[in-house]
C-alpha positions as YAML, in Angstrom:
chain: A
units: angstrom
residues:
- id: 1
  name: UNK
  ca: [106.12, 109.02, 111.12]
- id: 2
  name: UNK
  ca: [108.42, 105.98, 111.22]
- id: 3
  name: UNK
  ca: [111.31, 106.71, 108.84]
- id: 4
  name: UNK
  ca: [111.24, 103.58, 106.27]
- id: 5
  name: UNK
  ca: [114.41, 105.13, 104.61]
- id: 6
  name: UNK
  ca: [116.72, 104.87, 107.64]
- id: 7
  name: UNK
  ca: [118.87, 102.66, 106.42]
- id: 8
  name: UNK
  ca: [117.39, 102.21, 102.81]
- id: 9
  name: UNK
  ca: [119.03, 105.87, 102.10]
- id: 10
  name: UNK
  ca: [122.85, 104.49, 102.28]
- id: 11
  name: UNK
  ca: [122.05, 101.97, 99.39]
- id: 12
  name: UNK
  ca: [120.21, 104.18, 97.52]
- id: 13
  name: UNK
  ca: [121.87, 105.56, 94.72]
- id: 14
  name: UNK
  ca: [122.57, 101.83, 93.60]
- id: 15
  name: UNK
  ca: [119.06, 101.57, 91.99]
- id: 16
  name: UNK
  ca: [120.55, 104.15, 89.36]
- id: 17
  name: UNK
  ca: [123.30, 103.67, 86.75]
- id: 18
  name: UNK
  ca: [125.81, 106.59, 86.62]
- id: 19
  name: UNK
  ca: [123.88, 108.24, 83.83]
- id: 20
  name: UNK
  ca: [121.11, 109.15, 85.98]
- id: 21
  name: UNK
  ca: [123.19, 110.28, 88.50]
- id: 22
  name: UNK
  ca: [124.95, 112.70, 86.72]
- id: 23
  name: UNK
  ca: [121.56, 113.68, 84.38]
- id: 24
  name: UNK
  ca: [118.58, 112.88, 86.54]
- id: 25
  name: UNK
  ca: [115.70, 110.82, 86.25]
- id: 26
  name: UNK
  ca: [112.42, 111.66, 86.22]
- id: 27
  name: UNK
  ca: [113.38, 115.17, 85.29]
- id: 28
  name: UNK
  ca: [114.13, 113.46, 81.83]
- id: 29
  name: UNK
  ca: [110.96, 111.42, 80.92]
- id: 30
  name: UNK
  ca: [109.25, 113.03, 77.75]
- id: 31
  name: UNK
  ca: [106.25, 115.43, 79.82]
- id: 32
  name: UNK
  ca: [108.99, 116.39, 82.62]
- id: 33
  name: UNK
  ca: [111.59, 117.25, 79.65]
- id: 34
  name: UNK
  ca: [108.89, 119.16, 77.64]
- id: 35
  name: UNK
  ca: [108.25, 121.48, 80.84]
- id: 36
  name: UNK
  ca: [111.73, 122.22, 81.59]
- id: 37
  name: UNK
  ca: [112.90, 122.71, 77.98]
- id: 38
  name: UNK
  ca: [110.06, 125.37, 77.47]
- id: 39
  name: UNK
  ca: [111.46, 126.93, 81.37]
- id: 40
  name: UNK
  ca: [113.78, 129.74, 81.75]
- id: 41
  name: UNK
  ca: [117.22, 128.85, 83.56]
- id: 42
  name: UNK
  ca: [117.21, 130.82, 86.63]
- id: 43
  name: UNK
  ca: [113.21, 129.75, 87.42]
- id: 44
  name: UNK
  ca: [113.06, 128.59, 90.90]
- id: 45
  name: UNK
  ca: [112.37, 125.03, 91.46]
- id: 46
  name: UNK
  ca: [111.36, 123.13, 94.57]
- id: 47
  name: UNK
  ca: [112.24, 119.40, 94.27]
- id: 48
  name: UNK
  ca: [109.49, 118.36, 97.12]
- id: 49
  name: UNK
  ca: [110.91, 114.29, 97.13]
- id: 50
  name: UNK
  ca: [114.10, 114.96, 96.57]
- id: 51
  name: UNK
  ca: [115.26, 111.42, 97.66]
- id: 52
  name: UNK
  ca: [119.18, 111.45, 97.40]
- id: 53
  name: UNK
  ca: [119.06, 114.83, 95.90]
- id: 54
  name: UNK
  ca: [120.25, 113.45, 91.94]
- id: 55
  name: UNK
  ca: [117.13, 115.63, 89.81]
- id: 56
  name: UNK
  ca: [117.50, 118.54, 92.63]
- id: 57
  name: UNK
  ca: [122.06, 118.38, 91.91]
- id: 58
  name: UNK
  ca: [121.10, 117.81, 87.96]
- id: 59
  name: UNK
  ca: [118.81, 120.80, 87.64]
- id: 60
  name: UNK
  ca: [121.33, 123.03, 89.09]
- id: 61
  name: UNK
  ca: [123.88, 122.47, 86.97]
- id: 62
  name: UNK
  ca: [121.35, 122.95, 84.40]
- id: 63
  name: UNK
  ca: [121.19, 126.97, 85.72]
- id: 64
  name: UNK
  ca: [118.03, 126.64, 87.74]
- id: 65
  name: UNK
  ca: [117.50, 127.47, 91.70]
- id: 66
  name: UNK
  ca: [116.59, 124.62, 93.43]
- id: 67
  name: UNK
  ca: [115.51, 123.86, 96.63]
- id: 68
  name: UNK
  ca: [115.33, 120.19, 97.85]
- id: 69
  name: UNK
  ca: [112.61, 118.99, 100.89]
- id: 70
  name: UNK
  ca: [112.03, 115.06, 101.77]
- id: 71
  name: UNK
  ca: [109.49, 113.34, 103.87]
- id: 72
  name: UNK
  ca: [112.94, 110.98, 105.28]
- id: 73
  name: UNK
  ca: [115.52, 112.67, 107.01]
- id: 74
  name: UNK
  ca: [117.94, 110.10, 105.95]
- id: 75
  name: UNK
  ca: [117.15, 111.22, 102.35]
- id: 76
  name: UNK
  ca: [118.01, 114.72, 103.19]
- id: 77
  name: UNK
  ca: [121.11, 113.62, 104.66]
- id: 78
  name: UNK
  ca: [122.24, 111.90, 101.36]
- id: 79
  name: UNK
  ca: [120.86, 114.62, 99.50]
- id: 80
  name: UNK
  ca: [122.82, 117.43, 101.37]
- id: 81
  name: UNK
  ca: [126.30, 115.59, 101.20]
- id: 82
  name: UNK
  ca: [125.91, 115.18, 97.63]
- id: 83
  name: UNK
  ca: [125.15, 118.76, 97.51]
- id: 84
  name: UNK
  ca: [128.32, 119.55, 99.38]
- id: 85
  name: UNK
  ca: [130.51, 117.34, 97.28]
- id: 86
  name: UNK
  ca: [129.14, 118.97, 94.27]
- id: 87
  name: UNK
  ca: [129.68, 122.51, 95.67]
- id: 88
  name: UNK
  ca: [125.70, 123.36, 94.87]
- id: 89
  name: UNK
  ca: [124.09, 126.09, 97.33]
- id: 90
  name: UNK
  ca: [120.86, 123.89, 97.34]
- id: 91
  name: UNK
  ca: [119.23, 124.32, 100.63]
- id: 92
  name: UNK
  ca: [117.56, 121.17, 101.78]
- id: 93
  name: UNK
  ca: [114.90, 120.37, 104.73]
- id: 94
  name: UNK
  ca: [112.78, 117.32, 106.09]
- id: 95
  name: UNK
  ca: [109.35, 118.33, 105.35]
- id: 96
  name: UNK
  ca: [106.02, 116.22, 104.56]
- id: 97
  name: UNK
  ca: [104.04, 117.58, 101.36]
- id: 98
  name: UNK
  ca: [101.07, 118.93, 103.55]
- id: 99
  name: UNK
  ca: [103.73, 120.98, 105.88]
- id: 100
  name: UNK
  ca: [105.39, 122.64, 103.04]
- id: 101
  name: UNK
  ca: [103.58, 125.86, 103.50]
- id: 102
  name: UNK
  ca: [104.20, 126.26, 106.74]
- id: 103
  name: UNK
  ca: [107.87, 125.43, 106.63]
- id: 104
  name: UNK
  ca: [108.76, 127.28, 103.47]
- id: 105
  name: UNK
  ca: [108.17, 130.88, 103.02]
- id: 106
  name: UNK
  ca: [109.46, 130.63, 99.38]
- id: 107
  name: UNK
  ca: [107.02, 129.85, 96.34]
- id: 108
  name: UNK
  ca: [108.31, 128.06, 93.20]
- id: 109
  name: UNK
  ca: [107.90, 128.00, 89.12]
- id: 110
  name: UNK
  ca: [108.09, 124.68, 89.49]
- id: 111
  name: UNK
  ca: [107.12, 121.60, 92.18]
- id: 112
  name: UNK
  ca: [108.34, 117.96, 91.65]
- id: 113
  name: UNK
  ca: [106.69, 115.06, 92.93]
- id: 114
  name: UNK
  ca: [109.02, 112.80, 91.62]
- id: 115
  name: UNK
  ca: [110.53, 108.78, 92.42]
- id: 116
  name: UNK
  ca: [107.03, 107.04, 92.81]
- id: 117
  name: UNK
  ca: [106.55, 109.25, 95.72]
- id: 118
  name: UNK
  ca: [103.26, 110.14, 95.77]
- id: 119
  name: UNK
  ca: [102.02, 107.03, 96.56]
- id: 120
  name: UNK
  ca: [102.71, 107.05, 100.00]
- id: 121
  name: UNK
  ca: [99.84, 109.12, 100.61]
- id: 122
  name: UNK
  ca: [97.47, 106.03, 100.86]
- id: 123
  name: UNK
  ca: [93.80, 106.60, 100.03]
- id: 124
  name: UNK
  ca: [92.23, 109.88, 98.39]
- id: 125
  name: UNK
  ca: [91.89, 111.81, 101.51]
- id: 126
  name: UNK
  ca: [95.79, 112.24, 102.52]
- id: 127
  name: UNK
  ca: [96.70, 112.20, 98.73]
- id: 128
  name: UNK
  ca: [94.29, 115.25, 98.08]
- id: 129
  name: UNK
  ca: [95.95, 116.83, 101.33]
- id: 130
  name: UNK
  ca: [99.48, 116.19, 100.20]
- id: 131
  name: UNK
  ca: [98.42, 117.43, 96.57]
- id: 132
  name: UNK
  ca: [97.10, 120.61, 98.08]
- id: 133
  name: UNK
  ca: [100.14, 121.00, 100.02]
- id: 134
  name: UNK
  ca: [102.27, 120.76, 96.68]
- id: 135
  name: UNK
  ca: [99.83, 123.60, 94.66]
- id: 136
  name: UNK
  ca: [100.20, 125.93, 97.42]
- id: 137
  name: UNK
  ca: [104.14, 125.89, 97.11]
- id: 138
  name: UNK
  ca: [103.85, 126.50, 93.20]
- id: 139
  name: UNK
  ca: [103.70, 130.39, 92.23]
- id: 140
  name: UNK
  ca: [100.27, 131.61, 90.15]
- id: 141
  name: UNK
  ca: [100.73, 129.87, 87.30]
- id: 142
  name: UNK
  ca: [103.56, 127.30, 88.20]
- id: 143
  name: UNK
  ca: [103.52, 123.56, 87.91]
- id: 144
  name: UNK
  ca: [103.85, 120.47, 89.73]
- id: 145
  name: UNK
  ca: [105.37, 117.53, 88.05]
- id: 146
  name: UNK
  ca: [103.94, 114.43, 89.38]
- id: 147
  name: UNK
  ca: [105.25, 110.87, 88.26]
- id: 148
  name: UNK
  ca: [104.03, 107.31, 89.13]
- id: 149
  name: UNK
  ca: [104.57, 103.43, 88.95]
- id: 150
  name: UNK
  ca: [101.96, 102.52, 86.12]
- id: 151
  name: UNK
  ca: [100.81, 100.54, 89.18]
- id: 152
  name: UNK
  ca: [97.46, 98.87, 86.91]
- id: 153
  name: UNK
  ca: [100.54, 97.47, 84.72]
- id: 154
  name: UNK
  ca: [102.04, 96.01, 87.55]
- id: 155
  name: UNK
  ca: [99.28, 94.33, 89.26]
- id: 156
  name: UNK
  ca: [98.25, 92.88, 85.71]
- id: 157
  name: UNK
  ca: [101.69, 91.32, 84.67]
- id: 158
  name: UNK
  ca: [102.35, 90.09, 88.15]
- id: 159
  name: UNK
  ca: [106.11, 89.85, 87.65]
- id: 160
  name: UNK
  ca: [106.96, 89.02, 90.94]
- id: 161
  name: UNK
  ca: [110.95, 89.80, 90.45]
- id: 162
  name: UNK
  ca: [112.08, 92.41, 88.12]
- id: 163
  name: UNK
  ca: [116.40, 92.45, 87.91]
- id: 164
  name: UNK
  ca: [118.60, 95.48, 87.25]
- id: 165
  name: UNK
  ca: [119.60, 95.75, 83.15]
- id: 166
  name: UNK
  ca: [122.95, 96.15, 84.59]
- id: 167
  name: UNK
  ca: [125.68, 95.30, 86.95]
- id: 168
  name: UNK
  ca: [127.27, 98.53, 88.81]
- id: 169
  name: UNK
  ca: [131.12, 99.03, 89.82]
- id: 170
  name: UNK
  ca: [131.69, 102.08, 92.28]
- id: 171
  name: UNK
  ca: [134.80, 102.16, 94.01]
- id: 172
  name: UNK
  ca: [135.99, 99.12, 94.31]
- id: 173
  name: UNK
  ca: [131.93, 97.57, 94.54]
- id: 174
  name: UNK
  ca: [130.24, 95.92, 92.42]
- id: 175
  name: UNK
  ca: [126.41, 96.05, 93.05]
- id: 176
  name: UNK
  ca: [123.20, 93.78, 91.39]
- id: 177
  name: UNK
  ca: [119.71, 95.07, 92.45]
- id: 178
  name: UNK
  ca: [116.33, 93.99, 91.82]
- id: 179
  name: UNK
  ca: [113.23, 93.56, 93.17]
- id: 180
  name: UNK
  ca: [111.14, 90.79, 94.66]
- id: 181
  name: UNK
  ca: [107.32, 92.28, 94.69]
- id: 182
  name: UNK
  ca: [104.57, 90.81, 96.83]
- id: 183
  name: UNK
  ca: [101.35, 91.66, 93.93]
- id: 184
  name: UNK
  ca: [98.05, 91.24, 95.98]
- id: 185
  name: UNK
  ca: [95.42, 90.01, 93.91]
- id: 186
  name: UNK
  ca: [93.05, 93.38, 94.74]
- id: 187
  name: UNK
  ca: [94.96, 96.64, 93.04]
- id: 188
  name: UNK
  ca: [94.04, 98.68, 95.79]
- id: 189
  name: UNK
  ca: [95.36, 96.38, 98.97]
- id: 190
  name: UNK
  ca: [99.30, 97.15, 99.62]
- id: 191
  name: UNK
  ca: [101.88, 96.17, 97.60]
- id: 192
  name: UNK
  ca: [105.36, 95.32, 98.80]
- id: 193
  name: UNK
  ca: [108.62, 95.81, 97.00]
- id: 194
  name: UNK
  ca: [111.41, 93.95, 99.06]
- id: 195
  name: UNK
  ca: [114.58, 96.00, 97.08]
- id: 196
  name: UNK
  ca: [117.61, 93.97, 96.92]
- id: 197
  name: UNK
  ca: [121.54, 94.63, 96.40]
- id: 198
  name: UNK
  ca: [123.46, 91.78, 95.91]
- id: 199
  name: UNK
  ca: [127.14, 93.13, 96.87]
- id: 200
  name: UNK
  ca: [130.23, 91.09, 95.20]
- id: 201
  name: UNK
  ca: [132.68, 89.92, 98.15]
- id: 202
  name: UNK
  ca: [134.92, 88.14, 96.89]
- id: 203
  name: UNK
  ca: [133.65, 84.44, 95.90]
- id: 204
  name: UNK
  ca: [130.82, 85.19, 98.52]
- id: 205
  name: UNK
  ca: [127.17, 87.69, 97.96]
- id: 206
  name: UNK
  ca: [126.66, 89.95, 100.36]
- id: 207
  name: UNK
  ca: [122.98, 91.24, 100.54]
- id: 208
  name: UNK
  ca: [120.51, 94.21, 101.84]
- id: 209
  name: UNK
  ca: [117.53, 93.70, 101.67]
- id: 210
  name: UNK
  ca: [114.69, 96.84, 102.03]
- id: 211
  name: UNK
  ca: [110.98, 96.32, 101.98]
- id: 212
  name: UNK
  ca: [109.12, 99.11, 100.95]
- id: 213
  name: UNK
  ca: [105.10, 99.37, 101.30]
- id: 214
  name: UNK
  ca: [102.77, 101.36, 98.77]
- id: 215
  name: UNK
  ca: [98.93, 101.97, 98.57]
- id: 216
  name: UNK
  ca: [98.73, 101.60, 94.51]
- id: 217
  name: UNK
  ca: [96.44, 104.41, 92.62]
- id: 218
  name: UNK
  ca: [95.07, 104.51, 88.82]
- id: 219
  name: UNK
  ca: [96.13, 107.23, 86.26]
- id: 220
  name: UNK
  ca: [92.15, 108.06, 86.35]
- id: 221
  name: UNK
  ca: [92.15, 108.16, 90.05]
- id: 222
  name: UNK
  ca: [95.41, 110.74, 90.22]
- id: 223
  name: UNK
  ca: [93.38, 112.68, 87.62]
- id: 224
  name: UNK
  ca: [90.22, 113.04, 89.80]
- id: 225
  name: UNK
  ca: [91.87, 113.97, 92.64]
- id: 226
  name: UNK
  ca: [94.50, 117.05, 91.37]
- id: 227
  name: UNK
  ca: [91.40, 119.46, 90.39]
- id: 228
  name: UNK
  ca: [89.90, 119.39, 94.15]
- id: 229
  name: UNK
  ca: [93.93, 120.21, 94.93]
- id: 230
  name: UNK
  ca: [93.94, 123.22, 92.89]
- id: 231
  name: UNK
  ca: [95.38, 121.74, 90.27]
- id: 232
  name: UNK
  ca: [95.11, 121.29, 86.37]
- id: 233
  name: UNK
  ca: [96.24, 118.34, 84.04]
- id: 234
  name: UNK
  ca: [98.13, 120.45, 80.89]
- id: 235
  name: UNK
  ca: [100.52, 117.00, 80.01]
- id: 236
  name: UNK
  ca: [101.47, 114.19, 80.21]
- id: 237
  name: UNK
  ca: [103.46, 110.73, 78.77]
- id: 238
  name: UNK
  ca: [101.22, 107.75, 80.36]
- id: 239
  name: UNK
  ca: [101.11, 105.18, 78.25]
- id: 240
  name: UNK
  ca: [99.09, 102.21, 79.12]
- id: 241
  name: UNK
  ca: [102.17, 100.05, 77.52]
- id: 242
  name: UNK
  ca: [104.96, 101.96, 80.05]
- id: 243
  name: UNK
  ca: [106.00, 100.66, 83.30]
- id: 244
  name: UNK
  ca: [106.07, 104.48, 84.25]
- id: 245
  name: UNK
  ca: [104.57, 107.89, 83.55]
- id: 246
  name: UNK
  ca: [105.00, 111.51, 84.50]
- id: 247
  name: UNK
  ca: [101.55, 113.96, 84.59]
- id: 248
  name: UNK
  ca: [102.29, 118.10, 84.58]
- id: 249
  name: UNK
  ca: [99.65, 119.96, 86.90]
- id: 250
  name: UNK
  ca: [99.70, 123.56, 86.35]
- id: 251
  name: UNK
  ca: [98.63, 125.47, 89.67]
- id: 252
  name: UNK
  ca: [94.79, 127.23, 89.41]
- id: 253
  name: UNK
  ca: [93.92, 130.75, 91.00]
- id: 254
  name: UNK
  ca: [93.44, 129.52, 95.35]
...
């Protein structure tokens, strides 16, 4: 697999303002934050798209024991210098969802699916696979935290450029993003998000620019596709109105 995050990874963290990066993210929307307010500190949690590592760093300063795996070995990279800078024993690996079983021995209270992630398993077959993968890494009983672009949302607004709320200043930097979308008319064709930063240089711009392909999928179609996983809806926040939403699984008897 061709890693798109090569270079994307460096740039990363500039999507985020420094609230998120010292909280987390998707660990915080209303069904995610139900789940881990009701879960014991010490529970062991697998953060299975860990990204840059922020909700893997976040939730172990909240007392939980986290493990961190990434489809993008760039990702992991990130993730396991921030780990090191924060002084967090978080091991972290490269693994695609459907290898997790085979890579990790250990079995979690909790799985998260988190950043959009998920929808880089194009088409029902390979998300059902990558799914499965996810419930078998989730102790009898455990959960999997899945969130999503509301991707119908998307395709129906067509807002073809969507800006950052804010301006970010990190040592010395100061850092616009946004992105410039290529909306097919057909929901289910690819979409393309080309992610910009817009780097002050003095008078002049400096730019990055980052295209990133997804295979878009419906709330329903997510929803038909966990129970043949393994997997159980128990919550979740979507909201037909929200750009985003986060779905809790809870892991059925194999």
């Amino acid at each position: 697999m061709a890693d798109s995050y090569l270079t994307f990874a460096a740039d990363y963290d500039w999507l985020f303002d420094d609230d998120v990066l010292t909280d987390g993210g998707a660990i915080n929307d209303p069904a995610a934050a139900r789940l881990f307010q009701r879960a014991e500190r010490g529970q062991a949690v697998l953060d299975a798209s860990c990204g840059t590592g922020i909700n893997a760093a976040a939730l172990a300063r909240r007392g939980f024991d986290v493990w961190a795996t990434d489809g993008s070995e760039a990702m992991v990279e990130q993730a396991a210098a921030r780990f090191r800078r924060g002084q967090l024993a978080i091991p972290a690996r490269r693994s695609l969802w459907a290898d997790l079983p085979s890579i990790l021995a250990e079995r979690f209270d909790i799985v998260l699916c988190v950043g959009n992630s998920l929808v880089h398993a194009a088409g029902q077959d390979a998300m059902v696979e990558a799914l499965t993968g996810l419930r078998r890494m989730a102790r009898p009983g455990g959960h999997v935290v899945i969130d999503s672009r509301n991707w119908e949302k998307l395709n129906a607004e067509r807002r073809i450029v969507r800006v950052a709320p804010w301006v970010l200043t990190r040592d010395g930097r100061r850092c616009l993003s946004f992105y410039a979308w290529e909306i097919p008319e057909r929901l289910h064709d690819e979409h393309v998000a080309h992610i910009v930063f817009v780097f002050e240089d003095g008078d002049r711009a400096e730019t990055h620019e980052y295209p990133v392909s997804f295979r878009p999928f419906t709330v329903a179609e997510l929803r038909e596709r966990l129970e043949p996983a393994g997997l159980r809806e128990v919550d979740t926040d979507f909201d037909p109105s929200r750009d985003q939403y986060c779905l809790i699984a809870e892991a059925t008897p194999a």
